[in-house]
Coordinates of C-alpha atoms in Angstrom, one line a residue:
M1 CA 198.3 25.9 -1.9
K2 CA 201.5 23.4 -1.6
P3 CA 204.0 23.3 -4.6
P4 CA 204.0 20.0 -6.2
P5 CA 206.6 17.5 -5.6
P6 CA 209.9 17.2 -7.3
N7 CA 209.7 16.3 -10.5
S8 CA 206.3 16.2 -10.9
S9 CA 205.9 17.8 -14.0
S10 CA 208.0 15.5 -15.7
S11 CA 205.7 12.4 -14.4
I12 CA 202.7 14.6 -16.0
L13 CA 204.7 14.5 -19.4
R14 CA 205.0 10.4 -19.4
K15 CA 201.5 9.9 -18.8
S16 CA 199.8 9.8 -22.7
R17 CA 196.7 11.5 -21.5
F18 CA 198.4 14.5 -20.2
S19 CA 199.1 16.4 -23.3
P20 CA 201.6 19.5 -23.6
Y21 CA 198.7 22.0 -24.1
L22 CA 197.4 20.4 -20.4
F23 CA 200.9 20.7 -19.1
T24 CA 201.0 24.1 -19.8
L25 CA 197.7 25.2 -18.3
V26 CA 198.4 23.1 -14.7
V27 CA 201.8 25.3 -14.6
F28 CA 199.7 28.7 -15.5
I29 CA 197.1 27.8 -12.8
F30 CA 200.0 26.7 -10.3
F31 CA 201.1 30.2 -11.3
V32 CA 197.9 32.1 -10.8
S33 CA 197.2 30.5 -7.2
I34 CA 200.6 32.1 -6.1
L35 CA 200.2 35.1 -7.5
R36 CA 197.0 35.5 -6.0
K37 CA 198.1 34.6 -2.6
D38 CA 200.6 36.9 -3.0
L39 CA 198.2 39.9 -3.9
A40 CA 196.3 39.1 -1.1
C41 CA 199.0 39.6 1.1
V42 CA 199.6 43.1 -0.2
F43 CA 196.0 44.4 -0.3
S44 CA 195.5 42.9 3.0
Q45 CA 198.3 44.7 4.5
Q46 CA 197.4 47.3 6.9
L47 CA 198.7 49.4 9.6
Q48 CA 201.0 47.4 11.7
L49 CA 198.5 47.5 14.6
D50 CA 200.7 45.0 16.9
L51 CA 202.7 48.4 17.6
A52 CA 206.3 47.9 17.5
P53 CA 207.7 51.4 18.7
A54 CA 206.0 53.0 15.7
T55 CA 202.6 52.3 13.6
S56 CA 203.6 51.6 10.2
P57 CA 202.2 54.0 7.4
P58 CA 199.9 53.4 4.6
A59 CA 201.5 52.2 1.5
T60 CA 200.6 55.4 -0.1
E61 CA 203.9 56.7 -1.3
K62 CA 203.1 56.0 -5.0
K63 CA 206.4 56.9 -7.4
R64 CA 206.0 60.5 -8.0
E65 CA 207.9 63.0 -10.5
K66 CA 210.7 65.1 -8.4
L67 CA 208.6 68.5 -7.2
A68 CA 210.3 72.1 -7.6
F69 CA 210.3 72.4 -3.9
E70 CA 211.8 69.1 -3.3
I71 CA 215.7 69.8 -2.5
G72 CA 217.1 66.2 -1.5
K73 CA 216.5 62.9 0.1
L74 CA 217.0 61.4 3.7
E75 CA 219.3 58.6 4.5
E76 CA 218.7 55.4 3.2
G77 CA 215.7 53.4 5.5
C78 CA 215.1 56.5 7.6
D79 CA 211.6 55.8 8.8
V80 CA 211.1 59.5 10.5
F81 CA 208.2 58.1 12.7
S82 CA 210.0 55.7 14.2
G83 CA 212.0 56.8 17.4
S84 CA 212.0 58.3 20.7
W85 CA 211.9 61.5 22.7
V86 CA 214.8 63.1 23.9
R87 CA 215.0 66.2 26.1
D88 CA 216.8 69.2 24.7
E89 CA 217.3 72.4 26.4
V90 CA 219.2 73.9 23.6
T91 CA 217.2 73.7 20.3
R92 CA 213.9 73.6 22.1
P93 CA 211.6 75.5 22.2
L94 CA 211.4 76.4 18.5
Y95 CA 209.7 79.9 19.5
D96 CA 208.2 81.8 22.8
E97 CA 204.8 81.5 23.5
S98 CA 204.4 85.2 24.0
D99 CA 206.3 85.7 21.0
C100 CA 203.5 84.5 18.9
P101 CA 200.1 86.6 18.5
Y102 CA 198.5 84.3 16.5
I103 CA 198.3 81.4 19.5
P104 CA 194.4 81.0 20.4
P105 CA 193.7 81.3 24.3
Q106 CA 192.7 77.3 24.1
L107 CA 196.4 76.5 24.0
T108 CA 198.5 79.0 25.5
C109 CA 199.1 77.2 28.6
Q110 CA 201.7 79.5 30.3
K111 CA 199.3 82.6 29.7
H112 CA 196.5 80.7 31.9
G113 CA 198.9 79.4 34.5
R114 CA 201.2 76.0 34.0
P115 CA 203.7 76.2 36.4
D116 CA 206.4 74.1 34.6
R117 CA 207.6 74.6 30.9
S118 CA 209.2 71.0 30.6
Y119 CA 206.8 69.9 28.0
Q120 CA 208.5 72.4 25.8
Y121 CA 212.0 70.9 25.8
W122 CA 211.5 67.2 24.0
R123 CA 213.3 66.6 20.6
W124 CA 211.9 63.7 18.8
Q125 CA 215.0 61.4 17.2
P126 CA 214.3 58.9 15.0
H127 CA 216.1 55.5 15.3
G128 CA 219.1 55.5 13.3
C129 CA 218.8 58.6 11.6
N130 CA 218.7 62.5 11.8
L131 CA 215.5 64.7 11.3
P132 CA 216.5 67.5 9.2
R133 CA 216.4 70.5 11.4
F134 CA 213.2 72.9 10.2
N135 CA 214.6 75.9 8.5
A136 CA 212.3 79.0 8.4
S137 CA 213.8 80.7 5.8
M138 CA 213.8 77.1 3.6
M139 CA 210.3 76.8 4.1
L140 CA 209.4 80.6 3.4
E141 CA 210.8 80.3 -0.2
T142 CA 209.2 77.1 -0.4
L143 CA 206.0 78.8 -0.1
R144 CA 206.6 81.8 -2.2
G145 CA 204.1 82.2 -4.6
K146 CA 201.9 79.3 -3.3
R147 CA 199.1 78.5 -1.0
M148 CA 199.6 75.8 1.7
M149 CA 196.2 74.6 3.4
F150 CA 195.0 72.5 6.3
V151 CA 191.7 71.0 6.2
G152 CA 190.1 69.7 9.2
D153 CA 189.3 70.1 12.9
S154 CA 190.9 72.4 15.7
L155 CA 193.6 69.9 15.9
N156 CA 194.3 70.8 12.4
R157 CA 193.7 74.0 13.3
G158 CA 196.7 73.5 15.7
Q159 CA 198.9 72.2 13.3
Y160 CA 198.1 75.1 11.1
V161 CA 199.0 77.9 14.1
S162 CA 202.3 76.0 15.0
M163 CA 203.3 76.7 10.9
V164 CA 202.5 80.2 11.3
C165 CA 204.3 80.7 14.6
L166 CA 207.3 79.1 13.2
L167 CA 207.6 81.1 10.0
H168 CA 206.0 84.7 10.9
S169 CA 209.1 86.2 13.1
L170 CA 211.0 86.5 9.4
I171 CA 208.0 88.3 8.2
F172 CA 208.0 92.2 8.7
D173 CA 204.8 93.1 10.9
D174 CA 203.3 95.4 7.7
A175 CA 204.0 92.8 5.5
K176 CA 201.8 89.7 7.1
S177 CA 198.3 89.5 8.2
M178 CA 195.6 87.0 9.5
E179 CA 191.9 87.3 8.2
T180 CA 189.3 85.2 9.0
F181 CA 186.0 84.6 6.5
G182 CA 183.5 81.9 8.4
S183 CA 185.2 78.9 7.9
L184 CA 188.6 79.9 6.3
T185 CA 191.6 81.6 7.7
V186 CA 194.0 83.0 6.1
F187 CA 197.4 84.0 7.0
T188 CA 198.9 86.5 4.4
A189 CA 202.7 86.8 3.5
K190 CA 202.9 89.4 1.3
E191 CA 206.7 90.0 0.7
Y192 CA 206.3 86.2 -0.6
N193 CA 203.0 86.3 -2.5
M194 CA 202.1 83.3 -0.2
T195 CA 199.1 81.9 2.0
I196 CA 198.9 79.5 4.4
E197 CA 195.1 78.8 5.6
F198 CA 193.1 76.7 7.6
Y199 CA 189.5 75.7 6.6
W200 CA 187.3 74.5 9.2
A201 CA 185.7 71.0 8.1
P202 CA 185.9 68.7 11.1
F203 CA 184.2 65.9 8.7
L204 CA 185.3 66.9 5.7
L205 CA 182.0 66.2 4.4
E206 CA 179.1 68.4 5.0
S207 CA 177.9 68.2 8.3
N208 CA 175.5 69.8 11.0
S209 CA 178.8 70.7 12.7
D210 CA 180.1 73.3 10.2
N211 CA 179.8 76.5 11.7
A212 CA 183.6 77.4 12.8
V213 CA 182.5 78.9 16.2
I214 CA 179.4 77.1 16.8
H215 CA 179.4 73.7 16.6
R216 CA 178.6 71.9 20.0
I217 CA 176.2 69.8 18.6
S218 CA 175.8 66.2 20.5
D219 CA 173.9 64.9 17.6
R220 CA 176.1 64.7 14.5
I221 CA 174.8 64.5 11.1
V222 CA 176.9 64.1 8.0
R223 CA 175.8 64.5 4.5
R224 CA 176.8 61.7 2.0
D225 CA 178.8 62.5 -0.8
S226 CA 178.7 66.1 0.0
I227 CA 183.1 66.9 -0.1
N228 CA 182.2 69.7 -2.9
K229 CA 180.2 71.4 -0.4
H230 CA 183.7 72.4 1.1
G231 CA 185.7 71.6 -1.6
R232 CA 185.2 74.4 -4.0
H233 CA 187.1 76.4 -1.2
W234 CA 190.0 74.2 -1.3
K235 CA 191.1 74.4 -5.4
K236 CA 194.3 75.7 -6.7
V237 CA 196.1 74.7 -3.3
D238 CA 199.5 73.8 -3.8
I239 CA 200.0 72.3 -0.6
M240 CA 197.3 70.2 1.3
I241 CA 197.1 68.9 5.1
F242 CA 194.1 66.7 5.8
N243 CA 192.5 65.1 8.8
T244 CA 189.5 64.0 10.6
Y245 CA 188.6 61.6 13.2
L246 CA 188.3 62.8 16.6
W247 CA 184.4 63.9 15.5
W248 CA 183.7 60.6 14.3
I249 CA 184.3 59.3 17.5
T250 CA 181.0 59.6 19.4
G251 CA 179.8 55.9 19.4
S252 CA 179.4 52.9 17.4
N253 CA 177.3 54.4 14.7
M254 CA 176.8 57.8 12.7
K255 CA 173.9 59.2 11.3
I256 CA 174.2 59.8 7.7
L257 CA 172.0 62.2 5.4
Q258 CA 170.9 60.7 2.1
G259 CA 169.8 64.3 0.8
S260 CA 170.0 68.1 1.6
F261 CA 170.2 69.3 4.9
E262 CA 167.4 71.5 3.5
D263 CA 164.7 68.8 2.9
E264 CA 161.8 69.2 4.7
A265 CA 161.7 65.2 5.5
Q266 CA 165.5 64.2 6.2
D267 CA 166.1 60.8 4.8
I268 CA 168.8 59.8 7.5
V269 CA 170.3 56.1 8.2
E270 CA 172.5 55.0 10.6
L271 CA 176.4 53.4 9.7
P272 CA 179.1 52.0 11.7
T273 CA 181.2 54.4 12.5
K274 CA 183.8 52.4 10.7
D275 CA 181.9 52.3 7.7
A276 CA 181.0 56.2 7.7
Y277 CA 184.6 57.1 8.1
R278 CA 185.8 54.9 5.3
M279 CA 182.8 57.1 2.9
A280 CA 184.6 60.2 3.8
M281 CA 188.2 58.8 3.2
K282 CA 187.0 57.8 -0.7
S283 CA 185.3 61.1 -1.2
M284 CA 188.6 62.8 -0.3
L285 CA 190.6 60.6 -2.4
R286 CA 188.0 60.9 -5.4
W287 CA 188.1 64.9 -4.7
V288 CA 192.0 64.9 -5.0
R289 CA 192.3 62.8 -7.8
K290 CA 190.1 65.5 -9.8
N291 CA 191.2 68.6 -8.3
M292 CA 194.9 68.1 -7.5
D293 CA 197.6 67.8 -9.7
P294 CA 200.3 65.1 -8.7
K295 CA 203.2 66.6 -11.1
K296 CA 202.5 70.0 -9.2
T297 CA 201.0 69.6 -5.9
R298 CA 201.4 67.8 -2.6
V299 CA 199.0 66.2 -0.3
F300 CA 199.5 64.9 3.3
F301 CA 196.9 63.3 5.7
T302 CA 197.5 64.1 9.6
A303 CA 196.6 60.7 11.5
M304 CA 194.7 60.5 14.2
S305 CA 196.0 62.9 17.2
P306 CA 195.7 60.7 20.5
S307 CA 194.0 61.4 23.5
H308 CA 195.1 60.8 27.3
G309 CA 191.5 60.8 29.0
K310 CA 192.1 57.6 31.2
S311 CA 195.2 57.1 32.9
I312 CA 194.5 53.6 33.6
D313 CA 195.6 53.1 30.0
W314 CA 199.3 53.8 31.2
G315 CA 199.1 51.9 34.6
G316 CA 197.6 55.2 36.5
E317 CA 194.8 55.5 38.6
E318 CA 191.4 54.9 37.7
G319 CA 189.2 57.9 37.0
G320 CA 192.4 60.1 36.2
N321 CA 193.8 61.7 32.9
C322 CA 196.2 64.0 31.8
Y323 CA 195.8 66.3 34.4
N324 CA 199.0 67.0 36.4
Q325 CA 201.1 64.7 33.9
T326 CA 204.8 66.2 33.1
T327 CA 206.1 63.2 32.2
L328 CA 206.2 60.9 29.3
I329 CA 204.8 57.3 29.0
E330 CA 208.4 55.5 28.5
D331 CA 206.7 52.2 27.4
P332 CA 207.7 52.2 23.3
N333 CA 204.4 50.1 22.8
Y334 CA 202.1 52.2 24.5
W335 CA 198.8 52.6 22.5
G336 CA 196.0 54.7 24.5
S337 CA 192.1 53.1 24.3
D338 CA 191.4 56.5 22.6
S339 CA 192.9 55.7 19.6
K340 CA 190.9 53.6 17.9
K341 CA 192.4 50.6 15.7
S342 CA 189.7 50.2 13.4
I343 CA 190.0 53.7 12.3
M344 CA 193.9 53.2 11.4
E345 CA 192.9 49.9 9.6
V346 CA 190.2 52.1 7.4
I347 CA 192.9 54.5 6.6
G348 CA 195.6 51.9 5.9
K349 CA 193.0 50.0 3.5
V350 CA 191.8 52.9 1.4
F351 CA 195.3 54.7 1.3
N352 CA 196.9 51.5 -0.3
M353 CA 194.7 51.6 -3.1
S354 CA 194.5 55.6 -4.0
K355 CA 196.3 56.1 -7.5
F356 CA 197.1 59.3 -6.3
P357 CA 200.4 60.0 -4.0
I358 CA 199.4 61.0 -0.4
T359 CA 202.0 61.6 2.2
F360 CA 200.8 60.1 5.8
L361 CA 202.1 62.0 8.5
N362 CA 202.1 59.3 11.0
I363 CA 202.0 61.2 14.5
T364 CA 199.8 58.8 16.4
Q365 CA 202.3 56.7 17.7
L366 CA 204.9 59.5 18.8
S367 CA 202.5 61.4 20.3
S368 CA 200.8 58.9 22.4
Y369 CA 203.8 59.4 24.6
R370 CA 203.2 62.5 25.2
R371 CA 200.7 62.3 28.1
D372 CA 202.3 66.0 29.9
A373 CA 202.0 67.7 26.3
H374 CA 197.5 68.8 26.6
T375 CA 196.7 72.2 27.5
S376 CA 194.9 70.4 30.6
I377 CA 193.1 73.0 32.5
Y378 CA 195.7 75.6 31.2
K379 CA 193.6 77.4 29.1
K380 CA 190.8 80.1 28.1
Q381 CA 187.6 78.0 29.9
W382 CA 184.7 79.3 27.4
S383 CA 182.0 78.8 30.5
P384 CA 182.4 79.5 34.1
L385 CA 183.8 76.6 36.3
T386 CA 181.0 75.4 38.4
P387 CA 182.2 75.0 42.1
E388 CA 182.2 71.0 41.5
Q389 CA 184.7 71.5 38.8
L390 CA 187.1 73.4 40.7
A391 CA 187.4 71.0 43.4
N392 CA 188.1 68.4 40.8
P393 CA 190.3 69.5 37.8
V394 CA 190.7 66.3 36.6
S395 CA 186.9 66.8 35.5
Y396 CA 187.6 69.5 33.5
A397 CA 190.8 68.8 32.2
D398 CA 191.2 69.1 28.3
C399 CA 193.5 66.1 27.4
I400 CA 192.8 66.3 23.6
H401 CA 194.7 69.8 22.6
W402 CA 198.0 70.5 23.0
C403 CA 199.9 73.1 24.6
M404 CA 202.0 75.6 22.3
P405 CA 205.0 75.5 21.6
G406 CA 204.8 72.0 22.2
L407 CA 204.0 68.8 20.4
Q408 CA 202.6 70.1 17.2
D409 CA 205.7 71.9 16.2
T410 CA 207.4 68.4 15.7
W411 CA 204.3 67.6 13.6
N412 CA 205.3 70.2 11.4
E413 CA 208.8 69.2 11.8
L414 CA 207.9 66.2 10.1
L415 CA 206.0 67.6 7.6
F416 CA 208.7 69.9 6.2
T417 CA 210.8 66.9 6.2
K418 CA 208.2 65.1 4.1
L419 CA 207.7 67.9 1.8
L420 CA 211.5 69.1 1.0
Y421 CA 213.0 65.3 1.8
P422 CA 210.1 62.9 0.4
H423 CA 212.0 60.3 -0.1

C-alpha cells in the first residue's frame, strides 16, 4: 500500500463529513496495513537460498538467559558459518586416525588405503573474525556431570564419534568406556561423571528403519506423531544435537503410517516429502518444548550434510562423483543438486516459529566445498565387491560419509563455539 499524499490527513479533517473518530480509524487502518506488510516479511523470511557465500540460518536464536557453561561472546557481527577454507599444516589434523580407537571402519580412510592426507589439513576461517580454537579440557569441564546426546542418522553418528575423538585422549584408559545398547551408544568418562551419547533415529519419528544395525530398507515408512517412541530415551539430556535429512530423500513422496506398525491392516498414506519432513520438524519442536528446560539445557540442529554424487554439479564430467577428488570446490556460491533447497525452506519456516531457542549449526554451505573429504572407496565394504565394481570405482564410491579426522571435526568446532560463545 502506498502512503497517502502529503497533507492528506488535514484535507480529510477539513471535510465536515469526516469526523475525528473516522480520521482516527483511517490512520489506524493505515498503520495496521503497514504492520501486516512488515510481519509478512518477517514470517516469510527463509534461508537465503540464492546462496551468497553461506546460507543464512533460521532466525531461531531466541533471547535466552546465560547458562552456566557459557563463557563469553563472539566478536560483534561474527557469522562463523560464512567464510572459507585455509590450508593449515600446523594445527591440523586435531588428532590422528590411528590414535582414536572409536572410529568405525566405514570412516577410517587411511587404514583402508587412501593414498593422500590432504583432506586433513584444512581449517575453516570465518570472514572478518576468528573461530575459537577447540579446547578439549574446557569442553570436558563444560560436560562435567552432564549428558550430551546426538540423535539422528549415520552422519550425526560421525559427528558424535568426532567429538569423542577430540576428547578421549585427555581421559585415562581405565576411566572411559563405550557401550552400545540397541539404538543407543554411550561414551562414559567416569572422572567427569559425564556421557556423550548417540541415539539412532534417522527420521526422529518411529520408522521401519529403526534397527541400528539392519536398516537398509528401500520402502521406507514413517509413523505419524510417534516421536515419543524414541524420545523417552532422550529425557534428562543437557545438550542435545539433532539431525535428520538424508533418509527423507527417497523420492517426491514419503509413506506415512497413520496407526501402529503392529496393526494387522496398516493405514498408510503418501505425503509430499517436504510436507512429511515438516511434520517431523514440528514433532521434534513439540518434544523439545515439553521436555527441555531453556534455562538449563541447550538444543542444536545440524543442517543437512551435502553429498557429492554428481561431478557435473561442479563442472566435472558427467557420470563422475567424489571419487579421486583431492581438491576443494572454489566457487563460493556452489550449491550441489543433492542438497534440497525445499528442505532448507521447511527448516527455516518451522524453526522461525519455534518458541524454544534452538541453535542451528549451518554446516551445509561450508561442507559443500569439500568434495575431497568423503570416504569414497576407502572404507570397509560390507558386501564383497563384484568384478564390475572393482573395474569402475566410481560405481561404489561413498560420497555421503566423511573421512576422520576431517570435515566433521570442524562441525564440532562450530558446536563448541556456539555452546560456549553463543552470541
